[in-house]
Amino acid sequence: GIGGTFQYGYNVSIINAPTQHIHSFLNETWTSRYHMELNPDLLTFLWSVIASVFSLGGLCGALIGGSMAIRLGRKGALLINNIIAILAAILMGISFPTGLFELLIVGRFLIGINSGIGICVQPLYIGEVAPKHLRGGMAMGSSVFLTGGILTGQIIGLRELLGGEMYWPLLLSSSCFPAFAQLLFLPWFPESPRYLLIDRGDELSCA
């Protein structure tokens, strides 16, 4: 769940802490680029886009998650999904030093796609690889990781940690760590027997 529903909960919550810092970044970037102050209405619009484009990405991710799970396999889809998260983290992390707030929008959209795919494929994968006597408990793990991601994001977003003015780019790009963790551990997990049997017709591998 660390690269699936955890990412969804984590990225939903971390955007709240640096709100004022991102506002300042938008104002400074706009002023240096166009030599005029950013209109308050436009500031509100840009911030709304940065915050809400995550949901649009989540919708797109959920729509393609099913086909990815069939074409790449449940495990393969989750592994490829981490590349999207790492790319999103890089874009959000370099937005401040490059002075390109557009990278925040693109990064939030990509991390939304990552979360949408994860929340679609991860519960499917867990339900199919879990032994019968553990299936119920492991399926509940998706909800546990989701709420755990929200809690972790709120803690990491404290001003004493990464919620300060100097560290908010690191806060937004910290979503790469769950992605790296899943890339490290998931290859050791088996592929879904249901996928191997029904979608690939490989009776030997699913036995």
CSV table of C-alpha atoms in Angstrom, one decimal:
chain,number,residue,atom,x,y,z
A,1,GLY,CA,0.0,0.0,0.0
A,2,ILE,CA,2.9,2.4,0.4
A,3,GLY,CA,2.9,3.2,-3.3
A,4,GLY,CA,-0.8,3.0,-3.8
A,5,THR,CA,-3.5,4.3,-1.4
A,6,PHE,CA,-0.8,5.8,0.8
A,7,GLN,CA,0.2,8.1,-2.0
A,8,TYR,CA,-3.3,9.3,-2.4
A,9,GLY,CA,-3.8,10.2,1.2
A,10,TYR,CA,-0.3,11.7,1.5
A,11,ASN,CA,-0.7,14.0,-1.5
A,12,VAL,CA,-4.2,15.1,-0.5
A,13,SER,CA,-2.9,16.4,2.8
A,14,ILE,CA,0.5,17.9,2.1
A,15,ILE,CA,-0.8,20.6,-0.2
A,16,ASN,CA,-2.5,22.4,2.7
A,17,ALA,CA,0.5,23.3,4.8
A,18,PRO,CA,2.5,25.4,2.2
A,19,THR,CA,-0.5,27.4,1.0
A,20,GLN,CA,0.8,30.8,2.1
A,21,HIS,CA,4.3,30.0,0.8
A,22,ILE,CA,3.0,29.0,-2.6
A,23,HIS,CA,1.0,32.2,-2.7
A,24,SER,CA,4.2,34.2,-2.1
A,25,PHE,CA,6.0,32.1,-4.7
A,26,LEU,CA,3.3,32.9,-7.3
A,27,ASN,CA,3.4,36.6,-6.5
A,28,GLU,CA,7.2,36.8,-6.7
A,29,THR,CA,7.4,34.8,-9.9
A,30,TRP,CA,4.6,36.8,-11.6
A,31,THR,CA,6.2,40.1,-10.6
A,32,SER,CA,9.7,39.1,-11.8
A,33,ARG,CA,8.3,37.7,-15.0
A,34,TYR,CA,5.8,40.4,-16.0
A,35,HIS,CA,7.0,43.4,-13.9
A,36,MET,CA,3.6,43.8,-12.4
A,37,GLU,CA,1.8,42.6,-9.3
A,38,LEU,CA,-0.4,39.5,-9.5
A,39,ASN,CA,-4.1,40.3,-9.4
A,40,PRO,CA,-5.7,38.7,-6.3
A,41,ASP,CA,-8.4,37.1,-8.4
A,42,LEU,CA,-5.8,35.5,-10.7
A,43,LEU,CA,-3.8,34.4,-7.6
A,44,THR,CA,-6.9,32.6,-6.3
A,45,PHE,CA,-7.4,31.0,-9.7
A,46,LEU,CA,-3.8,29.8,-10.0
A,47,TRP,CA,-3.9,28.4,-6.5
A,48,SER,CA,-7.2,26.7,-7.2
A,49,VAL,CA,-5.7,25.1,-10.3
A,50,ILE,CA,-2.7,23.9,-8.4
A,51,ALA,CA,-4.8,22.4,-5.7
A,52,SER,CA,-7.6,20.9,-7.8
A,53,VAL,CA,-5.7,19.6,-10.8
A,54,PHE,CA,-4.7,16.7,-8.6
A,55,SER,CA,-8.4,15.5,-8.7
A,56,LEU,CA,-8.4,15.8,-12.5
A,57,GLY,CA,-5.2,13.7,-12.6
A,58,GLY,CA,-6.8,11.2,-10.2
A,59,LEU,CA,-9.8,10.8,-12.6
A,60,CYS,CA,-7.5,10.2,-15.5
A,61,GLY,CA,-5.5,7.7,-13.5
A,62,ALA,CA,-8.5,5.8,-12.4
A,63,LEU,CA,-9.8,5.6,-16.0
A,64,ILE,CA,-6.5,4.1,-17.3
A,65,GLY,CA,-5.7,2.0,-14.2
A,66,GLY,CA,-7.9,-0.9,-15.3
A,67,SER,CA,-6.4,-1.2,-18.7
A,68,MET,CA,-2.9,-0.9,-17.3
A,69,ALA,CA,-3.7,-3.7,-14.8
A,70,ILE,CA,-4.7,-6.0,-17.8
A,71,ARG,CA,-1.9,-5.1,-20.2
A,72,LEU,CA,1.0,-4.8,-17.7
A,73,GLY,CA,-0.3,-7.0,-14.9
A,74,ARG,CA,-1.2,-5.8,-11.4
A,75,LYS,CA,2.4,-5.7,-10.2
A,76,GLY,CA,3.7,-4.3,-13.5
A,77,ALA,CA,1.2,-1.5,-13.4
A,78,LEU,CA,2.1,-0.5,-9.9
A,79,LEU,CA,5.8,-0.5,-10.7
A,80,ILE,CA,5.4,1.7,-13.8
A,81,ASN,CA,3.1,4.0,-11.8
A,82,ASN,CA,6.0,4.8,-9.5
A,83,ILE,CA,7.9,6.3,-12.4
A,84,ILE,CA,5.0,8.8,-12.8
A,85,ALA,CA,5.3,9.7,-9.1
A,86,ILE,CA,9.1,10.3,-9.3
A,87,LEU,CA,8.7,12.5,-12.4
A,88,ALA,CA,6.0,14.5,-10.6
A,89,ALA,CA,8.2,14.9,-7.5
A,90,ILE,CA,11.1,16.2,-9.7
A,91,LEU,CA,8.9,18.7,-11.4
A,92,MET,CA,7.4,20.0,-8.2
A,93,GLY,CA,10.8,20.1,-6.5
A,94,ILE,CA,12.4,22.2,-9.2
A,95,SER,CA,9.5,24.6,-9.7
A,96,PHE,CA,10.8,27.0,-7.0
A,97,PRO,CA,14.5,27.2,-8.0
A,98,THR,CA,13.5,27.6,-11.7
A,99,GLY,CA,10.8,30.1,-11.0
A,100,LEU,CA,8.2,28.1,-13.1
A,101,PHE,CA,5.0,27.8,-11.3
A,102,GLU,CA,3.6,25.9,-14.3
A,103,LEU,CA,5.7,22.9,-13.1
A,104,LEU,CA,3.7,22.8,-9.9
A,105,ILE,CA,0.5,22.4,-12.0
A,106,VAL,CA,2.0,19.7,-14.2
A,107,GLY,CA,3.5,17.9,-11.2
A,108,ARG,CA,0.2,18.0,-9.2
A,109,PHE,CA,-1.6,16.6,-12.3
A,110,LEU,CA,1.0,13.7,-12.7
A,111,ILE,CA,0.9,12.9,-9.0
A,112,GLY,CA,-2.9,12.8,-9.3
A,113,ILE,CA,-2.6,10.3,-12.1
A,114,ASN,CA,-0.3,8.2,-9.9
A,115,SER,CA,-2.8,8.3,-7.1
A,116,GLY,CA,-5.7,7.4,-9.3
A,117,ILE,CA,-3.9,4.4,-10.8
A,118,GLY,CA,-2.7,3.4,-7.3
A,119,ILE,CA,-6.1,3.5,-5.7
A,120,CYS,CA,-7.5,1.5,-8.6
A,121,VAL,CA,-4.9,-1.2,-9.0
A,122,GLN,CA,-3.5,-1.6,-5.5
A,123,PRO,CA,-6.7,-3.0,-3.8
A,124,LEU,CA,-7.2,-5.2,-6.8
A,125,TYR,CA,-3.6,-6.6,-6.5
A,126,ILE,CA,-3.8,-7.1,-2.7
A,127,GLY,CA,-7.2,-8.9,-3.0
A,128,GLU,CA,-5.8,-11.3,-5.7
A,129,VAL,CA,-2.5,-12.2,-4.1
A,130,ALA,CA,-3.7,-12.5,-0.4
A,131,PRO,CA,-4.2,-16.0,1.0
A,132,LYS,CA,-7.9,-16.8,1.7
A,133,HIS,CA,-7.5,-16.6,5.5
A,134,LEU,CA,-5.8,-13.1,5.3
A,135,ARG,CA,-7.8,-11.6,2.4
A,136,GLY,CA,-10.2,-9.6,4.5
A,137,GLY,CA,-7.6,-8.1,6.7
A,138,MET,CA,-5.2,-7.3,3.8
A,139,ALA,CA,-8.1,-5.7,1.9
A,140,MET,CA,-8.7,-3.4,4.9
A,141,GLY,CA,-5.0,-2.4,4.6
A,142,SER,CA,-5.9,-0.1,1.7
A,143,SER,CA,-8.0,2.1,4.0
A,144,VAL,CA,-5.3,1.9,6.7
A,145,PHE,CA,-2.6,3.1,4.3
A,146,LEU,CA,-4.9,5.8,2.9
A,147,THR,CA,-5.6,7.3,6.4
A,148,GLY,CA,-1.9,6.7,7.3
A,149,GLY,CA,-0.9,8.8,4.3
A,150,ILE,CA,-3.2,11.7,5.3
A,151,LEU,CA,-1.7,11.6,8.9
A,152,THR,CA,1.9,11.4,7.6
A,153,GLY,CA,1.3,14.3,5.3
A,154,GLN,CA,-0.1,16.4,8.1
A,155,ILE,CA,2.8,15.6,10.3
A,156,ILE,CA,5.5,16.2,7.7
A,157,GLY,CA,3.8,19.4,6.8
A,158,LEU,CA,4.3,21.0,10.2
A,159,ARG,CA,6.3,24.2,10.2
A,160,GLU,CA,8.9,22.5,12.4
A,161,LEU,CA,9.5,19.9,9.7
A,162,LEU,CA,9.0,20.5,6.0
A,163,GLY,CA,6.1,23.1,6.2
A,164,GLY,CA,8.4,26.0,6.5
A,165,GLU,CA,9.0,28.7,3.9
A,166,MET,CA,12.4,27.3,2.8
A,167,TYR,CA,11.3,23.6,2.6
A,168,TRP,CA,7.9,23.5,1.0
A,169,PRO,CA,9.4,22.3,-2.4
A,170,LEU,CA,10.9,19.4,-0.5
A,171,LEU,CA,7.5,18.7,1.1
A,172,LEU,CA,5.8,18.5,-2.3
A,173,SER,CA,8.6,16.4,-3.8
A,174,SER,CA,8.7,14.0,-0.8
A,175,SER,CA,6.2,11.8,-2.6
A,176,CYS,CA,9.1,10.2,-4.4
A,177,PHE,CA,10.1,8.3,-1.2
A,178,PRO,CA,7.1,6.0,-1.2
A,179,ALA,CA,7.6,5.5,-4.9
A,180,PHE,CA,11.2,4.5,-4.3
A,181,ALA,CA,10.2,2.2,-1.5
A,182,GLN,CA,7.7,0.4,-3.6
A,183,LEU,CA,10.2,0.1,-6.5
A,184,LEU,CA,12.6,-1.5,-4.0
A,185,PHE,CA,10.2,-4.0,-2.4
A,186,LEU,CA,7.5,-4.8,-4.9
A,187,PRO,CA,9.7,-6.8,-7.3
A,188,TRP,CA,10.0,-9.4,-4.6
A,189,PHE,CA,6.2,-9.9,-4.5
A,190,PRO,CA,4.4,-12.4,-6.7
A,191,GLU,CA,2.2,-11.4,-9.7
A,192,SER,CA,-1.5,-11.9,-9.3
A,193,PRO,CA,-2.5,-15.5,-9.9
A,194,ARG,CA,-5.8,-14.4,-11.4
A,195,TYR,CA,-4.0,-12.2,-13.9
A,196,LEU,CA,-1.6,-14.9,-14.9
A,197,LEU,CA,-4.5,-17.5,-15.4
A,198,ILE,CA,-7.3,-15.4,-16.9
A,199,ASP,CA,-5.5,-12.6,-18.7
A,200,ARG,CA,-2.4,-14.4,-19.8
A,201,GLY,CA,-3.5,-18.0,-19.8
A,202,ASP,CA,-0.4,-19.1,-18.0
A,203,GLU,CA,-1.5,-22.0,-15.8
A,204,LEU,CA,2.0,-23.0,-14.8
A,205,SER,CA,3.0,-19.7,-13.4
A,206,CYS,CA,-0.2,-19.2,-11.4
A,207,ALA,CA,-0.1,-22.6,-9.7
